[in-house]
Each structure stands twice: as structure tokens, then as C-alpha cells.
Short mmCIF file of C-alpha atoms and ligand atoms in Angstrom, two decimals:
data_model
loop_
_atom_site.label_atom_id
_atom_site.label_comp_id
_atom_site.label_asym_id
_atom_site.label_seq_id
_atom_site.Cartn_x
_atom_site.Cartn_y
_atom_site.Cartn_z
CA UNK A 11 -4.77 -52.19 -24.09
CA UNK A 12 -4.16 -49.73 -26.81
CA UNK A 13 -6.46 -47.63 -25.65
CA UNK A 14 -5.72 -48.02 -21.52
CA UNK A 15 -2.24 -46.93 -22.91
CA UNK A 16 -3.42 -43.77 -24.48
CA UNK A 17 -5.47 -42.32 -21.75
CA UNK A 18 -2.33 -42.93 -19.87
CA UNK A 19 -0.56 -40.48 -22.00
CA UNK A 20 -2.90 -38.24 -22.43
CA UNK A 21 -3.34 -38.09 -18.20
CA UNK A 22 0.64 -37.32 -18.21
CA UNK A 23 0.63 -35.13 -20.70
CA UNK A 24 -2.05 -33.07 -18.62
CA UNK A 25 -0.75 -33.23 -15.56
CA UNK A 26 3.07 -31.90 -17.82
CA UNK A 27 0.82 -29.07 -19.50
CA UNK A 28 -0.45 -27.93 -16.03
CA UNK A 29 2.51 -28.62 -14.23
CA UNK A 30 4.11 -26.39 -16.95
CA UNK A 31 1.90 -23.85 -16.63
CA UNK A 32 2.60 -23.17 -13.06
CA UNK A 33 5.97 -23.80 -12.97
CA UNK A 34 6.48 -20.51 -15.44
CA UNK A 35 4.61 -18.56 -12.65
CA UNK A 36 7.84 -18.87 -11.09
CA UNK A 37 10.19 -19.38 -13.71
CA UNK A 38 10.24 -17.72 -17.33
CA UNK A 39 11.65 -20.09 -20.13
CA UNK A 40 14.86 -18.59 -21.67
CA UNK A 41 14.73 -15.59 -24.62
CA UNK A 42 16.62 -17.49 -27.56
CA UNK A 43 18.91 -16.10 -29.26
CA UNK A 44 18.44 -14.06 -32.86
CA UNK A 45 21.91 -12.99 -33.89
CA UNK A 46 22.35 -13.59 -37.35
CA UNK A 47 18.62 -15.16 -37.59
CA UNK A 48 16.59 -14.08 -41.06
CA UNK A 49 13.74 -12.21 -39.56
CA UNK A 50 10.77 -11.49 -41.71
CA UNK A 51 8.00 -8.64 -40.86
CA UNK A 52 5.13 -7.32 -43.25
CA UNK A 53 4.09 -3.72 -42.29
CA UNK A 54 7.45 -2.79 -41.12
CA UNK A 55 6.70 0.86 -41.80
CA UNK A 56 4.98 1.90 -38.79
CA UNK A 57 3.71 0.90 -35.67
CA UNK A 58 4.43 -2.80 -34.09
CA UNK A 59 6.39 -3.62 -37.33
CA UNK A 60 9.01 -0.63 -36.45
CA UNK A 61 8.71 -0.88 -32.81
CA UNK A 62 9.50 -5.10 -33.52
CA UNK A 63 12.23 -3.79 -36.20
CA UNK A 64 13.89 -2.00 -33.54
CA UNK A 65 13.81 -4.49 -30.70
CA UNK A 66 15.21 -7.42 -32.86
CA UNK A 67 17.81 -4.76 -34.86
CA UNK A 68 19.90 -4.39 -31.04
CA UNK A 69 19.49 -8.62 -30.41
CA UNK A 70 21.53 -8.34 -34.06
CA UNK A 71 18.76 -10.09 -36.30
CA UNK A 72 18.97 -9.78 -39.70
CA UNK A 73 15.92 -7.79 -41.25
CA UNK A 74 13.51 -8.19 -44.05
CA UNK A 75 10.96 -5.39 -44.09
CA UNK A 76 8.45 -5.37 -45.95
CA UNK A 77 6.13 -2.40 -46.08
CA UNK A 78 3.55 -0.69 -49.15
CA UNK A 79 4.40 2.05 -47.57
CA UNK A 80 8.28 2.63 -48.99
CA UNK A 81 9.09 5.74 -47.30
CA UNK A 82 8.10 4.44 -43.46
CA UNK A 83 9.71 1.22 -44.55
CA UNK A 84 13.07 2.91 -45.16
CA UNK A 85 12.83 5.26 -42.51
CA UNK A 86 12.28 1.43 -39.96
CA UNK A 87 15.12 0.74 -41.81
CA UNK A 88 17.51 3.40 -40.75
CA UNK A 89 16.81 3.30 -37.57
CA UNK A 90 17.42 -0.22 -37.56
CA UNK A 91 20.65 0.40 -39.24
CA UNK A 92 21.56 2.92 -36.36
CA UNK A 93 20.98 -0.35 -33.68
CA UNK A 94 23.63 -2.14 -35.76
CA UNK A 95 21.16 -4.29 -38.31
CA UNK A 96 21.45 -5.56 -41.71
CA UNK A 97 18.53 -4.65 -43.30
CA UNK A 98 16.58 -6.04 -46.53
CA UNK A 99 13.59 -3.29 -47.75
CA UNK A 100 10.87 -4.17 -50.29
CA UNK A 101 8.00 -2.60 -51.53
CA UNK A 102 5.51 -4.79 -51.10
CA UNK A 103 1.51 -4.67 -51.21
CA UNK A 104 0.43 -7.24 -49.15
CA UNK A 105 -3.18 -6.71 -50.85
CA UNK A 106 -1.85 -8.36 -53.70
CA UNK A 107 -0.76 -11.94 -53.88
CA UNK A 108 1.50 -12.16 -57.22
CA UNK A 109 3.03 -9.36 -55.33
CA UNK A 110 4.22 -11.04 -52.21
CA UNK A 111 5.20 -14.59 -54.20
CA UNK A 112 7.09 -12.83 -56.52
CA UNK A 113 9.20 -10.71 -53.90
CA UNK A 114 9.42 -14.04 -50.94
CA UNK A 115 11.27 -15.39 -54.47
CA UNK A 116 13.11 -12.17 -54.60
CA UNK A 117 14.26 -12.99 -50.54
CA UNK A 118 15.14 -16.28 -50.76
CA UNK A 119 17.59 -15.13 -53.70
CA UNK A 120 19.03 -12.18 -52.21
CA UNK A 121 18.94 -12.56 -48.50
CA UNK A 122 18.03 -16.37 -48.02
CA UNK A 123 15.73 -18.62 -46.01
CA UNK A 124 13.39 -16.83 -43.72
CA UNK A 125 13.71 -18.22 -40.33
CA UNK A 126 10.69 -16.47 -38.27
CA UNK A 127 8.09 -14.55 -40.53
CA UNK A 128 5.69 -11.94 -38.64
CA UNK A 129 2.45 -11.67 -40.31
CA UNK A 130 1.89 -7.97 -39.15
CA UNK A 131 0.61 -5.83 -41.59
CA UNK A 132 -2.64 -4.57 -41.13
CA UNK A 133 -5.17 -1.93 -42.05
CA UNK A 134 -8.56 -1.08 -40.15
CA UNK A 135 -11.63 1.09 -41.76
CA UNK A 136 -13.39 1.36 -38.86
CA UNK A 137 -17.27 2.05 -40.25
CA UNK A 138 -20.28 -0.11 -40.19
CA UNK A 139 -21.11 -2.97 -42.86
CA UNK A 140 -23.10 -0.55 -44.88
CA UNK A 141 -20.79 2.23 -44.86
CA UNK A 142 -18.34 0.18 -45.98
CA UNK A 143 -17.85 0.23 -49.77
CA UNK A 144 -16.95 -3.17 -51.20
CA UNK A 145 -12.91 -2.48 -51.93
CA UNK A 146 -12.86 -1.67 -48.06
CA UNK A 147 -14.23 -5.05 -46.96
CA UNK A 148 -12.37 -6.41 -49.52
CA UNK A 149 -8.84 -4.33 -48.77
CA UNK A 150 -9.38 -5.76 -45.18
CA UNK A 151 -9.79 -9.46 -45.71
CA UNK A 152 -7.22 -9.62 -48.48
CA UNK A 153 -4.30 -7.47 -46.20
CA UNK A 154 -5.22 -8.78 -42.74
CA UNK A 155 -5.77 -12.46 -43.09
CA UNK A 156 -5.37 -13.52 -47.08
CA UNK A 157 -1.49 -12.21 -46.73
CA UNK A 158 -0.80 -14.85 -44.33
CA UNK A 159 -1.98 -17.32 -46.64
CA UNK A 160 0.27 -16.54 -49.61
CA UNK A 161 3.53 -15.46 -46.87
CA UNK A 162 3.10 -18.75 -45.61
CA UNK A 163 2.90 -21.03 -48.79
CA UNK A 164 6.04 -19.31 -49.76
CA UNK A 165 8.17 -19.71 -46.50
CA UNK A 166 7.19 -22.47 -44.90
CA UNK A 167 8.14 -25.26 -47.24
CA UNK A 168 11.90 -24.24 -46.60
CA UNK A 169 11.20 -24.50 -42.81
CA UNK A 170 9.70 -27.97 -43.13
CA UNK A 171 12.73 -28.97 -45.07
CA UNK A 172 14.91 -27.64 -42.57
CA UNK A 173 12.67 -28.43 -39.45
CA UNK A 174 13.29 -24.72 -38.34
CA UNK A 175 11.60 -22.15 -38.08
CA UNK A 176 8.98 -19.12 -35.91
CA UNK A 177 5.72 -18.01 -37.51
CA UNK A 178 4.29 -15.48 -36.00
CA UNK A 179 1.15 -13.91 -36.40
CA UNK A 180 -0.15 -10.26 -34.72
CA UNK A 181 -4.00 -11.26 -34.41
CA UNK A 182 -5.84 -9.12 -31.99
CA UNK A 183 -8.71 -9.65 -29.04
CA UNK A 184 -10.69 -8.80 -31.92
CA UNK A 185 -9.83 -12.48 -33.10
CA UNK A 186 -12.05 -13.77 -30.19
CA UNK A 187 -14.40 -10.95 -30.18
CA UNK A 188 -16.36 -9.01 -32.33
CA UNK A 189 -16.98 -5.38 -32.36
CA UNK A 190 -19.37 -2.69 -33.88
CA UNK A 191 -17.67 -1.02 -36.87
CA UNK A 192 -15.68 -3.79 -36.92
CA UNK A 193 -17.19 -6.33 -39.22
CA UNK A 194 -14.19 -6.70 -41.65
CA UNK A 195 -11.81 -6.45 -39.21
CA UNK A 196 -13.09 -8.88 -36.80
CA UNK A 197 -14.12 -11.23 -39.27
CA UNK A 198 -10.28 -11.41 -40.65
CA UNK A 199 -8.46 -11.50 -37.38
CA UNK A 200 -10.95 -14.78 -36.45
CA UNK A 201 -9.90 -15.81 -39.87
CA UNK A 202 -6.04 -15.25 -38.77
CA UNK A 203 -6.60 -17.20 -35.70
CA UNK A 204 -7.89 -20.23 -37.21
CA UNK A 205 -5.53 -20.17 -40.41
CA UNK A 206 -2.62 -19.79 -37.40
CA UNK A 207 -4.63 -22.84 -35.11
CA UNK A 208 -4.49 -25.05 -38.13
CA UNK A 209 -1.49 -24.06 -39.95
CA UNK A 210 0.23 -25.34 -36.78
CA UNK A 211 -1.58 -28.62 -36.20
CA UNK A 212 -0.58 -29.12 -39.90
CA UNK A 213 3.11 -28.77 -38.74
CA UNK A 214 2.80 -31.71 -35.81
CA UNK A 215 0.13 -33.53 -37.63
CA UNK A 216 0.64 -33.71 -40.85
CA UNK A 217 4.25 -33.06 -41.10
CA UNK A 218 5.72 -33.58 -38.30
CA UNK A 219 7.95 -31.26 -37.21
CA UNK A 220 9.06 -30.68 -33.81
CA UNK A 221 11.56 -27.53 -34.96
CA UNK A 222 8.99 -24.70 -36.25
CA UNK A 223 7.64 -22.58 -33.30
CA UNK A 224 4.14 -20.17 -33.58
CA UNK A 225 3.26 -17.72 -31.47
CA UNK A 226 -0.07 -16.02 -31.88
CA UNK A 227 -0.37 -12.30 -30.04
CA UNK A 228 -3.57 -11.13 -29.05
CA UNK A 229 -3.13 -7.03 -28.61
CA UNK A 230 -5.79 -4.62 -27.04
CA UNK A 231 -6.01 -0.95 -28.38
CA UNK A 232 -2.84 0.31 -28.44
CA UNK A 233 -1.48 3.97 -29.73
CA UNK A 234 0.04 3.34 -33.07
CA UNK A 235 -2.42 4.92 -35.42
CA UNK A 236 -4.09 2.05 -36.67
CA UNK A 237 -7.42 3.32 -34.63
CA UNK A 238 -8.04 6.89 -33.55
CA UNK A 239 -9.88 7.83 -30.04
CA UNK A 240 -11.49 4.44 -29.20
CA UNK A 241 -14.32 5.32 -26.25
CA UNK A 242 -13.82 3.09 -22.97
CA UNK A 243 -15.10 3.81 -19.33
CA UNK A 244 -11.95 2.07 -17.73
CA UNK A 245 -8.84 2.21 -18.67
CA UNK A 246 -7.13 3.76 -21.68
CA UNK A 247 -5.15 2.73 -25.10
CA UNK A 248 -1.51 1.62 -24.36
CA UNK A 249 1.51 2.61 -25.69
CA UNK A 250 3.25 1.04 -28.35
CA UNK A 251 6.80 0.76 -26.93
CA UNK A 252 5.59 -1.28 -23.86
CA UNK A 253 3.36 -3.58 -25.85
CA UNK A 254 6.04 -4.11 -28.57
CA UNK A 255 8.64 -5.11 -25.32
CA UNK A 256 5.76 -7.62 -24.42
CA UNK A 257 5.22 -8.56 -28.13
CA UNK A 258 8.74 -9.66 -28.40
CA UNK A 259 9.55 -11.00 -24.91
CA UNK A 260 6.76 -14.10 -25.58
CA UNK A 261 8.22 -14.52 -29.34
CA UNK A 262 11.61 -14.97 -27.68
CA UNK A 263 10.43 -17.36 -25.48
CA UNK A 264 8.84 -19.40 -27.87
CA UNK A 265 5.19 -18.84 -26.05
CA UNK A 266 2.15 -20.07 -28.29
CA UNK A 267 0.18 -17.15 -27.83
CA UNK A 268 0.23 -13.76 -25.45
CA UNK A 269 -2.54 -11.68 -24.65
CA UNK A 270 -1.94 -8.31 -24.50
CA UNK A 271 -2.81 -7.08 -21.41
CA UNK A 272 -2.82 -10.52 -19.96
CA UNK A 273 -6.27 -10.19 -18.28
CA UNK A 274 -7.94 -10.00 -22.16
CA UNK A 275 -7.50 -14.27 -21.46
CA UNK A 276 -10.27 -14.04 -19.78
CA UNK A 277 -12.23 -11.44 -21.23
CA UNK A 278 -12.53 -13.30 -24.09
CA UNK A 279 -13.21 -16.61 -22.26
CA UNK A 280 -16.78 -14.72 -20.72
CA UNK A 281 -18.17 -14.10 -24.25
CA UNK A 282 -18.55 -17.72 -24.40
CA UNK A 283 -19.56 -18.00 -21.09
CA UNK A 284 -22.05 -15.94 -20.34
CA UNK A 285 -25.89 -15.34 -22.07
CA UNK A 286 -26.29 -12.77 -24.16
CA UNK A 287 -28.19 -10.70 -21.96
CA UNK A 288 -25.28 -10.48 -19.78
CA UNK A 289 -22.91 -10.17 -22.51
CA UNK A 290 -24.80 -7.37 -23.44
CA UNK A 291 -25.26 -6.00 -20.23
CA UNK A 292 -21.35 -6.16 -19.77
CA UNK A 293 -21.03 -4.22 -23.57
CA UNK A 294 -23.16 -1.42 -22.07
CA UNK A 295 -21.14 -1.50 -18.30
CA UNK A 296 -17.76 -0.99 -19.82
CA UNK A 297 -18.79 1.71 -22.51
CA UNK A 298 -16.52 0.51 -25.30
CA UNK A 299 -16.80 2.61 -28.66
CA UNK A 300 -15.32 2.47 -31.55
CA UNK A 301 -16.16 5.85 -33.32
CA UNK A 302 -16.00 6.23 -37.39
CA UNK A 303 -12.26 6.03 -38.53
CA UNK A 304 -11.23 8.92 -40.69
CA UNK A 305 -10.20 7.65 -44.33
CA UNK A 306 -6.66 6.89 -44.53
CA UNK A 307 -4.32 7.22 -47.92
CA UNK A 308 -1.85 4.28 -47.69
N1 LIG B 419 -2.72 -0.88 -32.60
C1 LIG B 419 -3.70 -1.63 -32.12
O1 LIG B 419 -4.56 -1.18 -31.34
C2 LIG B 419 -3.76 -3.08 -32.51
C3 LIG B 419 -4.46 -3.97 -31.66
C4 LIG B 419 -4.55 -5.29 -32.02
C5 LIG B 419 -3.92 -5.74 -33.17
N2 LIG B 419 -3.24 -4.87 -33.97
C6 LIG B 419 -2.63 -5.40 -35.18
O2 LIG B 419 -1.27 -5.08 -35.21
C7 LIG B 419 -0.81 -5.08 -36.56
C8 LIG B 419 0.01 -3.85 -36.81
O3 LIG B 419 -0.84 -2.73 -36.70
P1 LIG B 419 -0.37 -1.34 -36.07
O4 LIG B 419 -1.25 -1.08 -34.92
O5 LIG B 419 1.08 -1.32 -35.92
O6 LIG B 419 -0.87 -0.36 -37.25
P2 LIG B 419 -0.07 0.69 -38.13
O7 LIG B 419 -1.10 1.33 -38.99
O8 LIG B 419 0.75 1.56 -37.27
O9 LIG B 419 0.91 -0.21 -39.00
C9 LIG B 419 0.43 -1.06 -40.00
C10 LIG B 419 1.48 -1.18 -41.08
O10 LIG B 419 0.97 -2.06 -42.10
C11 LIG B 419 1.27 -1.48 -43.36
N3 LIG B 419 0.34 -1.91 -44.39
C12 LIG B 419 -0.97 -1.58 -44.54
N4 LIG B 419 -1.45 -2.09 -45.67
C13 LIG B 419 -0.43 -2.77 -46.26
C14 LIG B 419 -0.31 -3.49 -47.46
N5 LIG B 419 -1.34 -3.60 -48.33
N6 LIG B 419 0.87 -4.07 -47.75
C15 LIG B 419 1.92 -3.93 -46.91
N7 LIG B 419 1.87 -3.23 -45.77
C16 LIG B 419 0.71 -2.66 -45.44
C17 LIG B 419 1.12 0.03 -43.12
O11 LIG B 419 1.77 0.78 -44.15
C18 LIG B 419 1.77 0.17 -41.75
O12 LIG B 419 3.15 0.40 -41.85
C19 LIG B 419 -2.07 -5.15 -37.43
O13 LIG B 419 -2.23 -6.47 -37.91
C20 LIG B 419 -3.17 -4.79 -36.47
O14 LIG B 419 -4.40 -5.36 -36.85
C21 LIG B 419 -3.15 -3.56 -33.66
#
């Protein structure tokens, strides 16, 4: 009986999801609303983390930027300012993790409880495993995926408490896919992706909490820096502003994840799909290349 019951609900429940699914086709969910809301990014000094600083600075968020890089932090931070923000700076080195417990204390004291954190900060070395040196690899894992680890242990208990919350993590295709010169990179943003998968079963499983949203964004190349002159046959890398719009957009409507462009869904679906020798074949079709990065100074 039990069990006649619960492949009942689980037959609704996919019927809802798919029902859902369609009906958004037509009709977008609402953007909530962020006024006065404690928002929370890590890399705020360039890139996404300004272009997101700006976008939620004019909805009339209240910012916490965090950044190792303290002049591009407080330069995000003026022009936030200029949209009419109140804005929070720290100095931060998301590499480290004494240093990011001991300034999400410094938050809670000063500005108060986070209610969406964006795990954004990233870095990318672009070179093959063995031109890596060790401290790259290492640099990688510990700013691109171990960050969200020690962010999250020190913001989410006050969202549990208060059933209410976003976490949001910037991921990349490269968290489905891998990619040559990649190793590090790829190998962190799957490690994002499952820390994010789980982290939000824990919430409804574990805990649960109906009140904390996560959204998990899945960008493509896109011109902020992080990687210089990508090779591709079609296409080319898009601009930050757009993506940043798009980035936003599916945070305010409380979407689980957004791919960015929305065809990547799929792409990412025919790795898994598809034998290798097509896989392969597809690799050499589409001419993607990653060349050495130059060394950066951050
Ligand atoms: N641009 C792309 O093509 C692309 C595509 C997919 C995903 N992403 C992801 O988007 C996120 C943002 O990247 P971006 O493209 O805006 O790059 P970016 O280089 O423009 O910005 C990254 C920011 O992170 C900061 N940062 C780096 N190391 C840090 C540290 N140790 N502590 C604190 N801050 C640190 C940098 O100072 C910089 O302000 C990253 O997680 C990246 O992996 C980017």
C-alpha cells in the first residue's frame, strides 16, 4: 500500500516537474525582490562579480564584496555606490580558509546575516598537467571549489536557522566537461557541481528546509579576462554584460541552474551520450583550443 502510494507521488510529481517545465516556455516565474537583501559575492573585483555588483546595486541590494584584489574591489564598489548601494569591502583571499572564517565573522558583526552568497571567485592557469607547477594546481582547487566549502560552513547555519536564504554558485560547462589545459580547472568546477548537488539535497534531506534557494550557472567563454583568445571554428566568446543580465535574471527567478548559452544543456548531455570515437570526432569538428594562458599577478 505504502509503496502503491509512493509511485503515486512520484507519477504526480513528474507529470508537475514536466508540466512545469513547459508551462515556463510560456510564462517566466517572477524576479523577487532584493531591496534591502544582504548580498554576498567573492571575486567582486572584476568580471561577473562587478558586472553582478552592478546589476543587484540598481535592484537596491545591500553589498558585501569580497575580492584579494583590494583595489578592483573598491573600484566595484564605487560604482556600486554611484547605482545607489550600500556597500561592505573586504580583503579577502579566498585561497586561504582562516582567512574567509575569520572575515564571514567579521560580516555577520558588522553588516549581518548573509541572505544569498555567490561563490564567484575564480582563477584559471590555463597550461597542461605537467606545466603546471604544484602551487598552480593547488591555487586552483583551493580558490575555485575549496572556498565554497569554508563560505558555506560559515553562512549557511544562519540560513537554516532562519529557513532563508540563495546560494549561488558560478560553475562553468567546464563542470560537465573537461578540457585540454584544463585539468585543474575542470577538475574543481566538477568538484563545485557536486559540493552544490549535495549541499542542496542536504538542505531538503537532511534539514529540511523549504526557504533556502540554489542556483547553479553553467557559463561558456565569455570576455572578462579570466581566459585570453580561446580557438573555436563557430562562434565566438560573449560579452560579459549580456551574460551577467542572464546570470542574474535566473538567480532572480529562483531557477536551479542556467546554462549559459542555453544550447550548452545539451552539449554537455552528448559527452555522455555518444562513444568516444564520436566524441572525439566532434572535439576535432568544432576546433576548440584553449592556447597557454599568460601568467597572471593577482
Ligand atoms: N569568463 C569565462 O569565460 C567564464 C566561464 C565560465 C565560468 N567562469 C567563472 O566565473 C567566475 C568569475 O570569473 P570571471 O570570468 O569573472 O574572471 P575574472 O578574472 O574577471 O574575475 C575573477 C575575480 O576573482 C578574484 N579572485 C581570484 N583569486 C582570488 C582569491 N584568492 N581570493 C579572492 N578573490 C579572488 C579576482 O581578483 C577577480 O576579481 C569564476 O569562477 C570563473 O571560473 C568564467
Amino acid at each position: 500500500m505504502s509503496l502503491l502510494s509512493d509511485i503515486g507521488v512520484l507519477i504526480g510529481q513528474i507529470i508537475l516537474g514536466w508540466l512545469e517545465v513547459f508551462a515556463r516556455l510560456f510564462v517566466s516565474p517572477a524576479r523577487k525582490d532584493v531591496t534591502g537583501r544582504i548580498i554576498l559575492i567573492t571575486g567582486a573585483g572584476h568580471g561577473f562579480g562587478r558586472m553582478m555588483a552592478h546589476r543587484f546595486a540598481k535592484l537596491g541590494a545591500k553589498l558585501v564584496l569580497w575580492d584579494v584584489n583590494k583595489e578592483g574591489n573598491e573600484q566595484t564598489a564605487r560604482e556600486a555606490k554611484e547605482f545607489g548601494a550600500t556597500v561592505f569591502t573586504y580583503t579577502v583571499d579566498c585561497s586561504k580558509r582562516e582567512d574567509i572564517y575569520e572575515t564571514g565573522e567579521k560580516v555577520k558583526k558588522d553588516v549581518g546575516q548573509v541572505y544569498m552568497l555567490i561563490n564567484n571567485a575564480g582563477v584559471l592557469a590555463g597550461r597542461t598537467l605537467l606545466e603546471l607547477t604544484d602551487e598552480q594546481i593547488q591555487r586552483t582547487m583551493d580558490v575555485n571549489v575549496m572556498a565554497h566549502f569554508w563560505t558555506l560552513r560559515s553562512f549557511l547555519p544562519a540560513m537554516l536557522d532562519s529557513n532563508e536564504g540563495h546560494l549561488v554558485c558560478i560553475c562553468s560547462v567546464a563542470g560537465k566537461v573537461g578540457g585540454h589545459r584544463l585539468t585543474d580547472y575542470t577538475a574543481a568546477k566538477h568538484a563545485t557541481l557536486g559540493l552544490h548537488d549535495s549541499i542542496q539535497q542536504e538542505i531538503r534531506v537532511v534539514y529540511k528546509k523549504t526557504g533556502i534557494k540554489t542556483t547553479l550557472v553553467y557559463p561558456y567563454f565569455t570576455n572578462t579576462g579570466i581566459i585570453h583568445e580561446p580557438g573555436m571554428r563557430f562562434g565566438k566568446m560573449m560579452d560579459q554584460e549580456p551574460v551577467s543580465d542572464q546570470i542574474v535574471d535566473a538567480i532572480l527567478r529562483e531557477k536551479a541552474d542556467v546554462y549559459i548559452p542555453a544550447d550548452w544543456r545539451f552539449n554537455c548531455l552528448v559527452r555522455d551520450l555518444v562513444p568516444q570515437r564520436v566524441y572525439e570526432a566532434m572535439q576535432d569538428f568544432f576546433k576548440v583550443e584553449i592556447p597557454t594562458q599568460p601568467d597572471k599577478e593577482k
